[in-house]
mmCIF file of C-alpha atoms in Angstrom:
data_model
loop_
_atom_site.group_PDB
_atom_site.id
_atom_site.type_symbol
_atom_site.label_atom_id
_atom_site.label_comp_id
_atom_site.label_asym_id
_atom_site.label_seq_id
_atom_site.Cartn_x
_atom_site.Cartn_y
_atom_site.Cartn_z
ATOM 1 C CA SER A 28 7.637 -11.161 5.381
ATOM 2 C CA GLN A 29 4.170 -10.508 3.512
ATOM 3 C CA GLN A 30 1.080 -11.207 5.455
ATOM 4 C CA GLY A 31 -1.284 -11.115 3.160
ATOM 5 C CA GLU A 32 -1.416 -13.650 0.037
ATOM 6 C CA GLU A 33 -4.003 -13.279 -2.977
ATOM 7 C CA ASP A 34 -4.531 -15.699 -5.059
ATOM 8 C CA PRO A 35 -4.921 -16.177 -8.305
ATOM 9 C CA GLN A 36 -1.517 -14.386 -8.913
ATOM 10 C CA ALA A 37 -2.953 -13.447 -11.962
ATOM 11 C CA LEU A 38 -6.472 -13.236 -13.963
ATOM 12 C CA SER A 39 -7.505 -12.838 -17.245
ATOM 13 C CA ILE A 40 -11.239 -11.975 -18.126
ATOM 14 C CA GLN A 41 -13.799 -10.742 -20.695
ATOM 15 C CA GLU A 42 -15.625 -7.533 -20.335
ATOM 16 C CA GLY A 43 -18.761 -7.903 -18.282
ATOM 17 C CA GLU A 44 -18.160 -10.913 -17.291
ATOM 18 C CA ASN A 45 -17.561 -11.083 -12.605
ATOM 19 C CA ALA A 46 -13.849 -11.379 -11.032
ATOM 20 C CA THR A 47 -13.027 -12.814 -7.784
ATOM 21 C CA MET A 48 -9.484 -12.667 -6.084
ATOM 22 C CA ASN A 49 -8.564 -13.806 -2.577
ATOM 23 C CA CYS A 50 -6.189 -13.450 0.305
ATOM 24 C CA SER A 51 -5.254 -15.126 2.924
ATOM 25 C CA TYR A 52 -3.259 -13.973 6.038
ATOM 26 C CA LYS A 53 -1.817 -15.439 8.584
ATOM 27 C CA THR A 54 -2.612 -13.533 12.171
ATOM 28 C CA SER A 55 -5.639 -11.768 13.888
ATOM 29 C CA ILE A 56 -6.751 -8.661 12.581
ATOM 30 C CA ASN A 57 -8.614 -5.705 13.770
ATOM 31 C CA ASN A 58 -9.640 -4.783 10.215
ATOM 32 C CA LEU A 59 -8.839 -5.817 6.172
ATOM 33 C CA GLN A 60 -8.657 -3.342 3.513
ATOM 34 C CA TRP A 61 -8.563 -3.738 -0.537
ATOM 35 C CA TYR A 62 -6.567 -1.414 -2.333
ATOM 36 C CA ARG A 63 -6.380 -1.185 -6.496
ATOM 37 C CA GLN A 64 -3.243 0.014 -8.317
ATOM 38 C CA ASN A 65 -2.133 0.991 -11.934
ATOM 39 C CA SER A 66 -0.242 2.655 -14.099
ATOM 40 C CA GLY A 67 -2.511 5.832 -13.959
ATOM 41 C CA ARG A 68 -3.773 6.336 -10.801
ATOM 42 C CA GLY A 69 -1.368 5.247 -8.249
ATOM 43 C CA LEU A 70 -2.114 2.472 -5.406
ATOM 44 C CA VAL A 71 -6.167 3.709 -4.144
ATOM 45 C CA HIS A 72 -8.460 2.574 -1.597
ATOM 46 C CA LEU A 73 -11.521 -0.035 -2.256
ATOM 47 C CA ILE A 74 -13.066 -1.018 0.798
ATOM 48 C CA LEU A 75 -11.980 -1.317 4.784
ATOM 49 C CA ILE A 76 -13.929 -4.288 6.178
ATOM 50 C CA ARG A 77 -14.003 -4.650 10.306
ATOM 51 C CA SER A 78 -13.100 -8.105 11.656
ATOM 52 C CA ASN A 79 -16.686 -7.966 13.425
ATOM 53 C CA GLU A 80 -18.475 -7.711 9.984
ATOM 54 C CA ARG A 81 -18.670 -10.272 7.102
ATOM 55 C CA GLU A 82 -19.759 -8.562 4.258
ATOM 56 C CA LYS A 83 -19.524 -4.918 2.739
ATOM 57 C CA HIS A 84 -21.025 -3.727 -0.167
ATOM 58 C CA SER A 85 -19.141 -0.414 -3.069
ATOM 59 C CA GLY A 86 -20.904 0.036 -5.836
ATOM 60 C CA ARG A 87 -19.882 -3.090 -8.203
ATOM 61 C CA LEU A 88 -17.400 -4.570 -5.045
ATOM 62 C CA ARG A 89 -18.527 -6.947 -3.084
ATOM 63 C CA VAL A 90 -15.856 -7.944 -0.285
ATOM 64 C CA THR A 91 -16.391 -10.646 2.331
ATOM 65 C CA LEU A 92 -14.233 -11.830 5.309
ATOM 66 C CA ASP A 93 -13.840 -15.086 7.216
ATOM 67 C CA THR A 94 -12.094 -14.574 10.329
ATOM 68 C CA SER A 95 -12.065 -18.236 11.137
ATOM 69 C CA LYS A 96 -10.440 -18.967 7.636
ATOM 70 C CA LYS A 97 -8.438 -16.041 7.998
ATOM 71 C CA SER A 98 -9.755 -15.232 4.394
ATOM 72 C CA SER A 99 -11.096 -12.816 2.276
ATOM 73 C CA SER A 100 -12.336 -11.978 -1.100
ATOM 74 C CA LEU A 101 -12.874 -9.661 -3.030
ATOM 75 C CA LEU A 102 -15.821 -9.800 -5.908
ATOM 76 C CA ILE A 103 -15.913 -7.334 -9.106
ATOM 77 C CA THR A 104 -18.922 -7.828 -10.944
ATOM 78 C CA ALA A 105 -19.539 -6.753 -14.349
ATOM 79 C CA SER A 106 -16.130 -5.956 -14.974
ATOM 80 C CA ARG A 107 -14.847 -3.308 -17.304
ATOM 81 C CA ALA A 108 -11.825 -2.372 -19.007
ATOM 82 C CA ALA A 109 -10.613 0.285 -16.413
ATOM 83 C CA ASP A 110 -10.915 -2.256 -13.700
ATOM 84 C CA THR A 111 -7.437 -3.403 -15.435
ATOM 85 C CA ALA A 112 -5.573 -3.395 -12.411
ATOM 86 C CA SER A 113 -3.279 -5.159 -9.693
ATOM 87 C CA TYR A 114 -5.592 -5.215 -6.093
ATOM 88 C CA PHE A 115 -3.976 -6.013 -3.014
ATOM 89 C CA CYS A 116 -5.730 -6.726 0.148
ATOM 90 C CA ALA A 117 -3.898 -4.669 3.272
ATOM 91 C CA THR A 118 -4.187 -6.645 6.993
ATOM 92 C CA ASP A 119 -4.173 -4.173 10.038
ATOM 93 C CA PRO A 120 -2.717 -6.554 12.925
ATOM 94 C CA SER A 121 -4.986 -6.852 16.291
ATOM 95 C CA GLY A 122 -3.244 -7.879 19.485
ATOM 96 C CA GLY A 123 -0.637 -4.494 19.987
ATOM 97 C CA TYR A 124 0.168 -2.031 18.097
ATOM 98 C CA GLN A 125 1.456 -3.332 14.578
ATOM 99 C CA LYS A 126 1.917 -2.303 10.988
ATOM 100 C CA VAL A 127 -0.851 -2.415 8.461
ATOM 101 C CA THR A 128 0.778 -5.036 5.718
ATOM 102 C CA PHE A 129 0.226 -5.774 2.015
ATOM 103 C CA GLY A 130 -0.320 -8.869 0.281
ATOM 104 C CA THR A 131 1.285 -10.070 -3.102
ATOM 105 C CA GLY A 132 -1.749 -8.741 -5.512
ATOM 106 C CA THR A 133 -3.661 -10.173 -7.875
ATOM 107 C CA LYS A 134 -3.047 -9.182 -11.619
ATOM 108 C CA LEU A 135 -6.293 -8.674 -13.755
ATOM 109 C CA GLN A 136 -6.241 -7.746 -16.645
ATOM 110 C CA VAL A 137 -10.466 -7.158 -18.394
ATOM 111 C CA ILE A 138 -10.235 -7.961 -22.147
ATOM 112 C CA PRO A 139 -12.739 -5.806 -23.998
ATOM 113 C CA LYS B 25 -8.148 19.005 -1.771
ATOM 114 C CA ALA B 26 -4.965 18.139 -3.155
ATOM 115 C CA GLY B 27 -3.634 14.883 -3.066
ATOM 116 C CA VAL B 28 -0.672 13.066 -1.783
ATOM 117 C CA THR B 29 2.538 14.500 -3.358
ATOM 118 C CA GLN B 30 6.284 13.080 -3.960
ATOM 119 C CA THR B 31 9.108 14.753 -5.072
ATOM 120 C CA PRO B 32 10.879 14.276 -7.320
ATOM 121 C CA ARG B 33 9.005 11.377 -9.168
ATOM 122 C CA TYR B 34 12.033 9.649 -10.905
ATOM 123 C CA LEU B 35 15.619 9.780 -9.358
ATOM 124 C CA ILE B 36 18.634 7.936 -10.909
ATOM 125 C CA LYS B 37 21.281 7.575 -8.822
ATOM 126 C CA THR B 38 24.791 5.719 -8.243
ATOM 127 C CA ARG B 39 25.530 2.780 -5.822
ATOM 128 C CA GLY B 40 26.848 4.017 -2.418
ATOM 129 C CA GLN B 41 25.535 7.904 -3.277
ATOM 130 C CA GLN B 42 22.305 9.193 -0.817
ATOM 131 C CA VAL B 43 19.250 9.840 -1.425
ATOM 132 C CA THR B 44 16.205 11.964 0.196
ATOM 133 C CA LEU B 45 12.676 11.453 -0.923
ATOM 134 C CA SER B 46 9.857 14.320 -0.151
ATOM 135 C CA CYS B 47 6.088 13.914 1.021
ATOM 136 C CA SER B 48 3.681 16.346 1.295
ATOM 137 C CA PRO B 49 0.229 14.721 2.814
ATOM 138 C CA ILE B 50 -3.097 15.435 2.521
ATOM 139 C CA SER B 51 -4.402 18.919 4.146
ATOM 140 C CA GLY B 52 -5.497 17.740 7.344
ATOM 141 C CA HIS B 53 -3.190 14.063 7.829
ATOM 142 C CA ARG B 54 -1.052 13.537 10.247
ATOM 143 C CA SER B 55 -0.066 10.285 9.725
ATOM 144 C CA VAL B 56 2.237 9.503 6.947
ATOM 145 C CA SER B 57 3.738 5.864 5.952
ATOM 146 C CA TRP B 58 6.528 5.083 3.420
ATOM 147 C CA TYR B 59 6.723 2.191 1.379
ATOM 148 C CA GLN B 60 8.796 0.414 -1.000
ATOM 149 C CA GLN B 61 7.715 -1.695 -3.990
ATOM 150 C CA THR B 62 9.462 -4.039 -5.978
ATOM 151 C CA PRO B 63 8.403 -6.755 -8.292
ATOM 152 C CA GLY B 64 9.829 -9.017 -6.391
ATOM 153 C CA GLN B 65 9.024 -8.339 -2.852
ATOM 154 C CA GLY B 66 5.850 -6.157 -3.373
ATOM 155 C CA LEU B 67 5.013 -3.497 -1.261
ATOM 156 C CA GLN B 68 6.819 -3.318 2.018
ATOM 157 C CA PHE B 69 6.009 -1.233 4.912
ATOM 158 C CA LEU B 70 9.484 1.240 5.652
ATOM 159 C CA PHE B 71 8.014 3.636 8.332
ATOM 160 C CA GLU B 72 5.015 5.401 9.967
ATOM 161 C CA TYR B 73 5.635 8.937 11.293
ATOM 162 C CA PHE B 74 2.368 10.735 13.763
ATOM 163 C CA SER B 75 2.906 14.028 14.578
ATOM 164 C CA GLU B 76 6.967 13.959 14.165
ATOM 165 C CA THR B 77 7.085 10.506 15.726
ATOM 166 C CA GLN B 78 8.183 7.295 14.281
ATOM 167 C CA ARG B 79 5.468 4.953 15.130
ATOM 168 C CA ASN B 80 6.479 1.674 13.161
ATOM 169 C CA LYS B 81 9.115 0.810 11.375
ATOM 170 C CA GLY B 82 9.544 -2.084 9.308
ATOM 171 C CA ASN B 83 12.646 -3.945 8.891
ATOM 172 C CA PHE B 84 15.081 -2.596 6.727
ATOM 173 C CA PRO B 85 18.558 -1.859 7.293
ATOM 174 C CA GLY B 86 19.305 1.201 9.278
ATOM 175 C CA ARG B 87 20.559 2.888 6.129
ATOM 176 C CA PHE B 88 17.069 3.854 5.047
ATOM 177 C CA SER B 89 15.786 6.727 7.730
ATOM 178 C CA GLY B 90 13.157 9.467 7.768
ATOM 179 C CA ARG B 91 11.896 12.124 9.459
ATOM 180 C CA GLN B 92 8.457 13.937 9.478
ATOM 181 C CA PHE B 93 7.955 17.909 10.362
ATOM 182 C CA SER B 94 5.773 20.067 12.212
ATOM 183 C CA ASN B 95 3.297 20.353 9.206
ATOM 184 C CA SER B 96 3.235 16.828 8.575
ATOM 185 C CA ARG B 97 5.457 17.274 5.552
ATOM 186 C CA SER B 98 7.925 14.038 5.392
ATOM 187 C CA GLU B 99 11.298 12.955 4.130
ATOM 188 C CA MET B 100 13.010 9.454 3.622
ATOM 189 C CA ASN B 101 16.590 9.427 3.449
ATOM 190 C CA VAL B 102 18.700 6.335 1.868
ATOM 191 C CA SER B 103 22.556 6.188 2.588
ATOM 192 C CA THR B 104 25.156 4.212 0.365
ATOM 193 C CA LEU B 105 22.946 3.273 -2.229
ATOM 194 C CA GLU B 106 22.665 -0.338 -3.348
ATOM 195 C CA LEU B 107 21.825 -1.510 -6.632
ATOM 196 C CA GLY B 108 18.967 -3.756 -5.099
ATOM 197 C CA ASP B 109 17.708 0.157 -3.356
ATOM 198 C CA SER B 110 16.099 0.456 -7.275
ATOM 199 C CA ALA B 111 12.324 0.910 -6.498
ATOM 200 C CA LEU B 112 9.336 2.818 -6.183
ATOM 201 C CA TYR B 113 8.824 4.197 -3.552
ATOM 202 C CA LEU B 114 5.586 5.496 -1.830
ATOM 203 C CA CYS B 115 4.294 7.885 0.571
ATOM 204 C CA ALA B 116 0.619 7.320 1.959
ATOM 205 C CA SER B 117 -1.266 10.120 4.248
ATOM 206 C CA SER B 118 -4.291 9.441 6.411
ATOM 207 C CA VAL B 119 -5.765 10.308 8.926
ATOM 208 C CA ASP B 120 -7.001 7.764 11.344
ATOM 209 C CA PHE B 121 -4.566 5.388 10.567
ATOM 210 C CA LEU B 122 -7.159 2.645 8.573
ATOM 211 C CA GLU B 123 -7.545 4.652 4.811
ATOM 212 C CA GLN B 124 -4.542 5.854 2.846
ATOM 213 C CA TYR B 125 -4.420 8.198 0.123
ATOM 214 C CA PHE B 126 -0.906 7.339 -1.763
ATOM 215 C CA GLY B 127 0.820 9.098 -4.012
ATOM 216 C CA PRO B 128 2.424 8.674 -7.168
ATOM 217 C CA GLY B 129 5.592 7.752 -5.561
ATOM 218 C CA THR B 130 8.966 8.135 -6.392
ATOM 219 C CA ARG B 131 10.482 6.016 -8.906
ATOM 220 C CA LEU B 132 14.397 5.673 -8.233
ATOM 221 C CA THR B 133 16.879 3.783 -10.334
ATOM 222 C CA VAL B 134 20.589 3.076 -8.730
ATOM 223 C CA THR B 135 23.504 1.978 -11.260
#
């Protein structure tokens, strides 16, 4: 079963707008990561946020983590057509060795 | 540095056959993980290897197996193929089990 569930499943926005996608997970984690997948470049790591961090930035990406709500959000500002892709969160559960688990993904379409 | 490479990129097999997929990690990466990706189930974890040892295994039947060699290259094998095994098989390597670098995948079609 999936540890993470992304919301929404699909999102369509105009170029230049901001895109926000959310990830909820079930168990305590050591860290949470976001990945992007498109047909051109495959699955690519975007950003990692540790459980003791609340917010992290990387270029046009902003990630927040709320461990009390077991949720994270990914904000892409000033979106571009090239941001069209599926976005996945991946959680690294805490409490002993467990595998990294990917969520179901959000399909983002940025319309030029 | 060269990225993660996977061979073959595309494969068509018949039910009941077996298949072996290969993955070469980024130089210096000793951890290799395998995932199955399908439209219905998303990305499902298969196995993780580190220094030739299987560190973890996902919830897949015993028909799915893998191994890692001393040069960190990895193979996965699926025996007695079923239609439901049709998927994109992704391999990823990492240094620290955190940030994973994915290969382009092997698209397996079982007919």
